[in-house]
Short mmCIF file of C-alpha atoms in Angstrom, two decimals:
data_model
loop_
_atom_site.label_atom_id
_atom_site.label_comp_id
_atom_site.label_asym_id
_atom_site.label_seq_id
_atom_site.Cartn_x
_atom_site.Cartn_y
_atom_site.Cartn_z
CA MET A 1 -14.43 15.35 20.51
CA VAL A 2 -12.98 11.85 20.86
CA SER A 3 -12.73 9.10 18.26
CA GLU A 4 -10.84 5.82 17.95
CA ARG A 5 -8.73 6.75 14.90
CA ASN A 6 -5.02 6.23 15.30
CA LEU A 7 -2.91 7.90 12.63
CA SER A 8 0.84 7.60 13.09
CA LYS A 9 2.70 10.79 12.19
CA ASN A 10 6.36 11.69 11.79
CA VAL A 11 6.87 14.36 14.42
CA CYS A 12 9.79 16.69 15.09
CA ILE A 13 10.25 18.03 18.63
CA ILE A 14 12.61 20.97 19.09
CA GLY A 15 14.28 20.89 22.51
CA ALA A 16 14.99 18.12 25.06
CA GLY A 17 14.18 20.05 28.20
CA PRO A 18 11.28 19.09 30.51
CA SER A 19 8.55 19.97 27.99
CA GLY A 20 10.33 18.33 25.06
CA LEU A 21 11.00 15.13 26.99
CA VAL A 22 7.42 14.66 28.14
CA ALA A 23 6.23 15.47 24.61
CA ALA A 24 8.51 12.74 23.27
CA ARG A 25 7.13 10.28 25.83
CA GLU A 26 3.48 11.05 25.07
CA LEU A 27 3.88 11.14 21.28
CA GLY A 28 5.74 7.84 21.41
CA LYS A 29 3.02 6.26 23.56
CA GLU A 30 0.45 7.38 21.02
CA GLY A 31 2.34 5.56 18.25
CA HIS A 32 3.97 8.49 16.48
CA ASN A 33 7.48 8.39 15.06
CA VAL A 34 9.44 10.99 17.01
CA VAL A 35 12.73 12.81 16.44
CA VAL A 36 13.92 15.27 19.10
CA PHE A 37 16.49 17.88 18.11
CA GLU A 38 18.64 19.09 21.01
CA GLN A 39 21.40 21.64 20.45
CA ASN A 40 23.25 20.66 23.63
CA HIS A 41 25.15 17.46 24.47
CA ASP A 42 22.57 16.17 26.96
CA VAL A 43 18.95 16.47 28.03
CA GLY A 44 17.72 19.01 30.56
CA GLY A 45 17.36 22.25 28.61
CA GLN A 46 17.50 25.07 31.10
CA TRP A 47 18.60 22.67 33.84
CA LEU A 48 21.81 21.66 32.07
CA TYR A 49 24.12 24.05 33.92
CA GLN A 50 26.88 25.83 31.99
CA PRO A 51 29.59 27.16 34.35
CA ILE A 52 31.69 28.90 31.68
CA VAL A 53 30.03 31.85 30.00
CA GLU A 54 31.99 34.07 27.63
CA PRO A 55 29.59 35.93 25.38
CA GLU A 56 30.70 38.84 23.21
CA ASP A 57 27.84 40.94 24.60
CA SER A 58 26.96 40.35 28.25
CA LEU A 59 23.59 42.00 27.74
CA GLY A 60 22.58 39.34 25.24
CA ARG A 61 21.81 41.75 22.43
CA ARG A 62 24.02 40.03 19.84
CA THR A 63 23.31 36.70 18.29
CA ASN A 64 26.27 34.77 19.67
CA VAL A 65 24.94 35.05 23.24
CA GLN A 66 22.42 32.46 22.03
CA ASN A 67 25.26 29.96 22.45
CA VAL A 68 24.54 30.32 26.16
CA HIS A 69 21.38 28.27 26.61
CA SER A 70 21.05 27.95 30.37
CA SER A 71 20.33 30.87 32.68
CA ILE A 72 21.10 28.95 35.87
CA TYR A 73 23.65 30.28 38.37
CA ALA A 74 25.82 28.00 40.48
CA SER A 75 23.95 28.37 43.79
CA LEU A 76 20.41 28.20 42.37
CA ARG A 77 17.93 26.11 44.33
CA LEU A 78 14.36 25.29 43.40
CA THR A 79 11.72 27.76 44.51
CA SER A 80 9.07 25.01 44.76
CA PRO A 81 9.21 21.88 46.94
CA ARG A 82 10.30 18.78 45.03
CA GLU A 83 7.06 16.93 45.84
CA ILE A 84 5.00 19.10 43.48
CA MET A 85 7.53 19.12 40.65
CA GLY A 86 7.27 15.60 39.26
CA PHE A 87 5.34 14.37 36.25
CA THR A 88 2.13 12.61 37.33
CA ASP A 89 3.49 9.05 37.01
CA PHE A 90 7.15 9.76 37.85
CA PRO A 91 7.54 11.49 41.24
CA PHE A 92 10.61 13.52 42.09
CA VAL A 93 11.77 11.39 45.03
CA VAL A 94 14.97 11.51 47.08
CA LYS A 95 17.60 9.05 45.89
CA GLU A 96 20.60 7.73 47.79
CA GLY A 97 23.77 9.75 47.33
CA ARG A 98 21.95 12.77 45.89
CA ASP A 99 20.72 16.11 47.20
CA PRO A 100 18.03 15.11 49.73
CA ARG A 101 16.66 18.61 50.40
CA ARG A 102 13.03 19.43 49.66
CA PHE A 103 14.22 22.51 47.77
CA PRO A 104 17.31 20.99 46.17
CA GLY A 105 19.95 22.56 43.96
CA HIS A 106 19.57 22.69 40.20
CA ARG A 107 21.65 19.55 39.54
CA GLU A 108 19.10 17.41 41.38
CA LEU A 109 16.40 18.38 38.91
CA LEU A 110 18.73 17.65 35.99
CA LEU A 111 19.32 14.15 37.41
CA TYR A 112 15.55 13.69 37.72
CA LEU A 113 15.11 14.58 34.04
CA GLN A 114 17.93 12.21 33.08
CA ASP A 115 16.22 9.46 35.10
CA PHE A 116 12.92 10.20 33.33
CA CYS A 117 14.68 10.00 29.98
CA GLU A 118 16.31 6.64 30.79
CA TYR A 119 13.23 5.08 32.40
CA PHE A 120 11.04 5.75 29.37
CA GLY A 121 13.73 5.02 26.79
CA LEU A 122 13.66 8.49 25.26
CA ARG A 123 17.37 8.92 24.55
CA GLU A 124 17.18 6.91 21.32
CA MET A 125 14.76 9.50 19.93
CA ILE A 126 17.13 12.43 20.52
CA ARG A 127 19.76 13.87 18.18
CA PHE A 128 22.19 15.69 20.45
CA ASN A 129 24.45 18.59 19.46
CA THR A 130 22.03 19.32 16.64
CA LYS A 131 20.64 22.79 16.12
CA VAL A 132 17.43 23.49 14.20
CA GLU A 133 18.14 26.36 11.83
CA TYR A 134 14.87 26.56 9.91
CA VAL A 135 11.30 25.30 10.15
CA GLY A 136 8.88 26.23 7.38
CA MET A 137 5.76 25.00 5.64
CA LEU A 138 6.18 22.61 2.74
CA ASN A 139 2.78 23.56 1.34
CA TYR A 140 0.53 26.52 2.05
CA PRO A 141 -2.06 25.53 4.64
CA GLU A 142 -5.78 25.16 4.25
CA PHE A 143 -7.61 24.78 7.53
CA GLY A 144 -8.40 21.13 8.18
CA LYS A 145 -6.04 19.89 5.46
CA ASP A 146 -2.79 18.04 6.06
CA LEU A 147 0.23 20.30 6.32
CA ARG A 148 3.87 19.22 6.27
CA TRP A 149 7.02 20.95 7.46
CA ILE A 150 10.55 21.37 6.16
CA VAL A 151 13.07 21.17 9.00
CA LYS A 152 16.70 22.15 8.40
CA SER A 153 19.17 21.14 11.09
CA LYS A 154 22.92 21.01 11.54
CA GLU A 155 25.02 18.83 13.78
CA LYS A 156 27.75 20.65 15.72
CA GLU A 157 30.75 19.15 13.93
CA ALA A 158 29.12 18.57 10.55
CA GLU A 159 30.10 20.60 7.50
CA LYS A 160 26.65 20.54 5.96
CA GLY A 161 23.15 20.69 7.34
CA VAL A 162 20.33 18.21 6.81
CA GLN A 163 16.88 18.92 5.39
CA GLU A 164 13.93 16.68 6.31
CA VAL A 165 10.15 16.73 6.03
CA PHE A 166 7.84 16.07 8.99
CA ASP A 167 4.08 15.80 9.40
CA ALA A 168 4.14 17.87 12.57
CA VAL A 169 6.44 20.08 14.62
CA VAL A 170 6.32 20.60 18.39
CA VAL A 171 8.24 23.67 19.59
CA ALA A 172 9.60 22.99 23.09
CA THR A 173 12.48 25.46 23.27
CA GLY A 174 11.58 27.08 26.59
CA HIS A 175 11.63 30.78 27.40
CA TYR A 176 14.70 31.46 29.54
CA SER A 177 17.39 32.03 26.90
CA GLN A 178 16.58 35.39 25.29
CA PRO A 179 17.22 38.20 27.82
CA ARG A 180 14.55 40.89 28.15
CA LEU A 181 16.12 44.28 28.80
CA PRO A 182 14.69 47.59 29.99
CA ASN A 183 15.07 50.77 27.96
CA ILE A 184 16.99 53.20 30.18
CA LYS A 185 18.28 56.61 29.13
CA GLY A 186 22.08 56.52 28.84
CA MET A 187 22.26 52.72 28.84
CA ASP A 188 24.38 52.60 25.68
CA ALA A 189 26.74 55.33 26.89
CA TRP A 190 27.39 53.82 30.34
CA ARG A 191 30.97 52.54 30.14
CA ARG A 192 31.12 50.30 33.17
CA LYS A 193 30.03 46.67 33.43
CA GLN A 194 26.44 45.82 32.49
CA MET A 195 25.12 42.27 32.28
CA HIS A 196 21.89 40.32 32.25
CA SER A 197 21.33 37.67 34.93
CA HIS A 198 21.28 35.18 32.03
CA ILE A 199 25.08 34.99 32.27
CA TYR A 200 25.50 35.49 36.04
CA ARG A 201 27.08 32.41 37.62
CA VAL A 202 29.03 33.13 40.84
CA PRO A 203 29.38 36.15 43.19
CA GLU A 204 33.20 36.20 43.45
CA HIS A 205 33.57 38.41 40.36
CA PHE A 206 31.93 41.31 42.26
CA GLN A 207 34.35 41.53 45.18
CA ASN A 208 34.20 45.00 46.82
CA GLU A 209 32.10 46.41 43.99
CA VAL A 210 29.07 48.68 44.13
CA VAL A 211 26.41 46.68 42.29
CA VAL A 212 22.96 47.72 41.13
CA VAL A 213 20.56 44.80 40.70
CA VAL A 214 17.62 45.82 38.51
CA GLY A 215 14.45 43.88 39.29
CA ASN A 216 13.38 42.24 42.53
CA SER A 217 11.84 39.06 41.16
CA LEU A 218 13.13 35.66 42.27
CA SER A 219 16.47 35.91 40.49
CA GLY A 220 17.00 39.53 41.56
CA GLN A 221 16.36 38.67 45.19
CA ASP A 222 18.54 35.56 45.08
CA ILE A 223 21.47 37.33 43.42
CA GLY A 224 21.14 40.35 45.71
CA MET A 225 21.24 38.13 48.81
CA GLU A 226 24.18 36.17 47.44
CA LEU A 227 26.25 39.31 46.81
CA VAL A 228 26.01 40.67 50.37
CA ASP A 229 29.06 38.64 51.46
CA VAL A 230 31.34 39.88 48.68
CA ALA A 231 30.16 43.22 47.27
CA LYS A 232 30.75 46.57 48.94
CA GLU A 233 27.17 47.71 48.32
CA ILE A 234 24.15 46.18 46.59
CA HIS A 235 21.32 48.43 45.46
CA LEU A 236 18.11 46.62 44.54
CA SER A 237 16.22 48.77 42.03
CA ALA A 238 12.52 47.89 41.95
CA LYS A 239 9.42 49.20 40.19
CA SER A 240 7.70 49.47 43.54
CA LEU A 241 9.16 50.11 46.98
CA ASP A 242 6.21 48.22 48.46
CA VAL A 243 8.11 44.93 48.82
CA SER A 244 7.31 41.67 50.61
CA GLU A 245 7.77 41.19 54.33
CA GLY A 246 10.49 38.65 53.56
CA LEU A 247 12.55 41.04 51.43
CA SER A 248 12.15 43.80 54.01
CA LYS A 249 13.54 41.45 56.68
CA VAL A 250 16.53 40.57 54.50
CA ILE A 251 17.33 44.23 53.79
CA SER A 252 17.18 45.09 57.49
CA LYS A 253 19.73 42.35 58.26
CA HIS A 254 22.44 43.59 55.87
CA HIS A 255 23.99 47.05 56.13
CA ASN A 256 25.21 46.90 52.51
CA LEU A 257 21.88 45.92 50.91
CA HIS A 258 19.66 48.85 49.92
CA LEU A 259 16.28 49.21 48.23
CA ARG A 260 16.03 51.79 45.46
CA PRO A 261 13.30 52.94 43.08
CA GLN A 262 13.55 52.58 39.30
CA ILE A 263 16.54 54.00 37.44
CA ASP A 264 15.94 57.31 35.69
CA SER A 265 19.19 57.48 33.73
CA LEU A 266 22.78 56.24 33.48
CA HIS A 267 25.77 58.55 33.06
CA GLU A 268 29.23 58.12 31.53
CA ASP A 269 31.00 58.89 34.81
CA GLY A 270 29.40 55.79 36.39
CA ARG A 271 26.52 57.59 38.08
CA VAL A 272 23.17 55.83 38.35
CA LEU A 273 20.36 58.34 38.84
CA PHE A 274 17.13 57.03 40.34
CA VAL A 275 13.63 58.47 39.77
CA ASP A 276 13.52 59.91 43.30
CA GLY A 277 16.51 62.13 42.48
CA THR A 278 19.09 60.15 44.47
CA SER A 279 22.17 58.74 42.75
CA ILE A 280 25.15 56.48 43.34
CA VAL A 281 28.33 55.65 41.44
CA ALA A 282 28.26 51.94 40.55
CA ASP A 283 30.76 49.44 39.17
CA THR A 284 28.27 46.95 37.76
CA ILE A 285 24.61 46.75 36.81
CA ILE A 286 22.95 43.32 36.72
CA TYR A 287 19.59 43.27 34.90
CA CYS A 288 17.30 40.65 36.45
CA THR A 289 14.53 41.70 34.11
CA GLY A 290 13.29 38.40 32.74
CA TYR A 291 13.22 36.80 29.33
CA SER A 292 11.48 37.07 25.99
CA TYR A 293 10.01 34.36 23.79
CA SER A 294 12.10 33.85 20.69
CA PHE A 295 11.75 31.38 17.81
CA PRO A 296 14.35 32.58 15.27
CA PHE A 297 14.18 29.33 13.30
CA LEU A 298 10.42 29.40 12.74
CA ASP A 299 8.89 30.71 9.50
CA THR A 300 5.10 30.72 9.60
CA LYS A 301 4.58 33.51 7.02
CA GLY A 302 3.38 35.76 9.84
CA MET A 303 0.74 33.34 11.14
CA VAL A 304 2.50 33.16 14.52
CA VAL A 305 4.24 36.24 15.86
CA VAL A 306 5.80 37.37 19.13
CA ASP A 307 4.47 40.82 20.02
CA ASP A 308 5.73 42.22 23.33
CA ASP A 309 6.12 38.66 24.64
CA ARG A 310 2.67 37.59 23.51
CA VAL A 311 3.07 34.50 21.31
CA GLY A 312 0.04 34.42 19.13
CA PRO A 313 -2.46 33.75 18.17
CA LEU A 314 -2.34 30.54 20.22
CA TYR A 315 -5.46 28.61 21.21
CA GLU A 316 -5.00 27.69 24.89
CA HIS A 317 -1.34 28.79 24.69
CA THR A 318 -0.63 25.75 22.51
CA PHE A 319 -2.11 25.75 18.99
CA PRO A 320 -1.98 28.45 16.27
CA PRO A 321 -5.48 28.05 14.77
CA SER A 322 -4.38 28.32 11.12
CA LEU A 323 -1.64 25.72 11.54
CA ALA A 324 -3.05 23.37 14.19
CA PRO A 325 -2.53 20.63 15.07
CA SER A 326 0.53 20.18 12.83
CA LEU A 327 2.32 23.02 14.64
CA SER A 328 2.12 23.28 18.41
CA PHE A 329 3.97 24.92 21.28
CA ILE A 330 4.58 23.27 24.62
CA GLY A 331 5.93 25.07 27.68
CA VAL A 332 4.90 28.62 26.76
CA PRO A 333 2.76 29.30 29.88
CA ARG A 334 4.52 30.61 32.98
CA LYS A 335 3.65 30.87 36.68
CA LEU A 336 2.09 27.45 37.08
CA ILE A 337 3.16 24.02 38.31
CA GLY A 338 5.02 23.31 35.12
CA PHE A 339 5.64 19.60 34.74
CA PRO A 340 2.05 18.32 35.10
CA PHE A 341 0.85 21.10 32.78
CA PHE A 342 3.47 20.27 30.13
CA GLU A 343 2.31 16.65 30.44
CA SER A 344 -1.32 17.60 29.76
CA GLN A 345 -0.23 19.68 26.76
CA ALA A 346 1.79 16.76 25.42
CA LYS A 347 -1.11 14.32 25.76
CA TRP A 348 -3.46 16.69 23.94
CA ILE A 349 -1.00 17.24 21.10
CA ALA A 350 -0.37 13.49 20.74
CA GLN A 351 -4.08 12.62 20.66
CA LEU A 352 -4.92 15.36 18.18
CA LEU A 353 -2.20 14.16 15.82
CA SER A 354 -3.42 10.57 16.03
CA GLY A 355 -6.98 11.64 15.27
CA LYS A 356 -8.40 10.55 18.63
CA ARG A 357 -9.47 14.12 19.33
CA THR A 358 -10.33 17.13 17.24
CA LEU A 359 -10.00 20.86 17.80
CA PRO A 360 -12.87 23.35 17.58
CA SER A 361 -13.37 25.23 14.32
CA TRP A 362 -10.98 28.00 13.30
CA ASP A 363 -13.64 30.61 14.13
CA GLU A 364 -14.25 29.12 17.57
CA MET A 365 -10.53 29.03 18.39
CA MET A 366 -10.00 32.61 17.25
CA GLN A 367 -13.00 33.77 19.25
CA SER A 368 -11.66 32.02 22.35
CA ILE A 369 -8.28 33.73 21.89
CA LYS A 370 -9.92 37.17 21.50
CA GLU A 371 -12.00 36.61 24.63
CA PHE A 372 -8.91 35.60 26.58
CA TYR A 373 -6.98 38.69 25.43
CA ARG A 374 -9.96 40.87 26.35
CA SER A 375 -10.19 39.34 29.83
CA ARG A 376 -6.50 40.10 30.42
CA GLU A 377 -7.00 43.71 29.32
CA ILE A 378 -9.98 44.14 31.64
CA ALA A 379 -7.89 42.71 34.51
CA GLY A 380 -5.16 45.27 33.75
CA ILE A 381 -2.56 42.63 32.88
CA PRO A 382 0.13 43.94 30.49
CA LYS A 383 0.54 42.24 27.12
CA HIS A 384 4.00 40.95 28.05
CA ASN A 385 2.37 38.97 30.88
CA THR A 386 -0.13 37.26 28.56
CA HIS A 387 1.25 33.79 29.32
CA ASP A 388 1.60 34.26 33.10
CA ILE A 389 -1.20 31.97 34.26
CA ALA A 390 -1.01 31.86 38.08
CA ASN A 391 -4.35 30.07 38.18
CA PHE A 392 -5.05 26.49 39.24
CA GLU A 393 -8.56 26.64 37.78
CA TYR A 394 -7.13 27.25 34.32
CA CYS A 395 -4.88 24.19 34.67
CA ASP A 396 -7.91 22.08 35.60
CA LYS A 397 -9.95 23.48 32.72
CA TYR A 398 -7.13 22.61 30.36
CA ALA A 399 -6.99 19.07 31.75
CA ASP A 400 -10.71 18.66 31.06
CA TYR A 401 -10.07 19.01 27.32
CA ILE A 402 -8.31 15.63 27.30
CA GLY A 403 -9.62 13.84 30.35
CA PHE A 404 -6.36 14.54 32.19
CA PRO A 405 -6.59 14.48 36.03
CA HIS A 406 -6.98 17.78 37.83
CA LEU A 407 -4.06 18.99 39.93
CA GLU A 408 -4.18 17.17 43.25
CA GLU A 409 -5.26 19.28 46.23
CA TRP A 410 -2.05 18.46 48.08
CA ARG A 411 -0.02 19.74 45.12
CA LYS A 412 -1.93 23.02 45.10
CA GLU A 413 -1.67 23.42 48.87
CA LEU A 414 2.06 22.70 49.00
CA CYS A 415 2.60 25.24 46.23
CA ILE A 416 0.63 27.96 48.01
CA SER A 417 2.30 27.15 51.34
CA ALA A 418 5.77 27.57 49.79
CA LEU A 419 4.78 30.88 48.18
CA ARG A 420 3.42 32.22 51.49
CA ASN A 421 6.51 31.09 53.38
CA ALA A 422 8.81 32.74 50.82
CA ASP A 423 6.81 35.95 51.08
CA ILE A 424 7.39 36.08 54.84
CA ASN A 425 10.74 34.30 55.27
CA LEU A 426 12.62 34.94 52.05
CA ASP A 427 16.05 33.85 53.25
CA THR A 428 14.95 30.70 55.13
CA TYR A 429 11.84 29.30 53.39
CA ARG A 430 13.79 26.61 51.49
CA ASP A 431 15.05 25.09 54.75
CA SER A 432 12.38 25.95 57.30
CA TYR A 433 8.70 25.16 56.70
CA ASP A 434 5.56 24.03 58.47
CA ASP A 435 3.60 21.90 56.02
CA SER A 436 3.96 18.40 57.50
CA GLU A 437 0.23 17.59 57.26
CA MET A 438 0.11 18.47 53.57
CA LEU A 439 3.33 16.55 53.02
CA GLN A 440 1.82 13.41 54.57
CA ALA A 441 -1.22 13.78 52.32
CA ALA A 442 1.13 13.93 49.35
CA TYR A 443 3.07 10.82 50.36
CA GLN A 444 -0.19 8.89 50.89
CA SER A 445 -1.48 9.80 47.42
CA SER A 446 -1.28 7.43 44.45
CA HIS A 447 1.36 9.73 42.92
CA PHE A 448 3.81 8.33 45.48
CA THR A 449 2.28 5.08 46.76
CA HIS A 450 2.37 3.34 43.37
CA LEU A 451 6.16 3.19 43.78
CA GLY A 452 5.99 1.21 47.02
CA PRO A 453 7.84 1.91 50.30
CA LYS A 454 11.31 1.42 48.78
CA ALA A 455 10.94 4.74 46.96
CA PHE A 456 11.52 6.51 50.28
#
């Protein structure tokens, strides 16, 4: 439902990455008073590269590894073409003196986010080097009644923390900082080097080593390919040996890159035993096994929990029904074209808080959540993949809630084209592609043409 009410709220946003920045922009446009808490010294979130990583526990199982916020390695390049990455009114164009590639390195995206921040005057809303330590309810909620939040934060160099009260909290902390680890027999007894890809940065540390890379997702494939020039052997351990044509081609090109099944057990003498009965003696194991959602600062009295990477209950991956709209999450969904989706989430949150729109009843939201969970179960999707969307239709349905434009056809087609190319040509797809017709359609769309010819 839509109305013309416009109630200004004091809103706290946690995180100044892509989702936090667009939330700040949309909430500000809607007339809310916004404070963004960012624990790092600059915007960018995940895209603010940290070259020096010295955690006490390289597997990320102890709390101090949380001081490492970014999971980006030095050579990382985007896996999607830049044309589809931009927010709807701020395209990700090539700028003079910067990385001009269509699949640029990670710094190029950080510069884009910094440009976005400057263009829309967001920096004045952000408190840098400030960590949120606690978020809790000031008063016990009744559905439909105003709820306020206590937020405790601490600046890096300050002796004491600060406690403030906000009308609403938007959690935009991302989901690439808490390593997700497998449970392998003998893992704790294995005395050689084990690490999560969260703290992998450069290949030189693995000179002449035998390395097992666990997981053949994007990071596992990238790291495995990067190690072939320095490591003695690389063994890619995957759940399934039925891999893409592109990965098969890469393995056939490198005598020291091998595909292995899952690990059965690890042994104190350095042996890695695989489920097919074969074994090797390894120097290092790198776990490229993904990340878990984690909100250690958030106290909702059990109304929002993370259960096997399902954050819930969340209506449309955004609103906990008992606490909505005063508490919301932005950036939880994965496997979609992120920036436009974060933008649609931000607009919906902003309009709900101003009273322009209303949510369905608590019963209706809970019923929708149950139906969604049931549909995932029927489709055989594991609970820990609850927020993996991989569906353009869902993005368009979400946009309909707030009158947000559907994803442009050229954006969808360029995305699919890149995925297909990567599946076939894993080691070359970022530099060799055949999508010129779709690219021209993109450049002729209003997303780009509103900037004028000088943008190119």
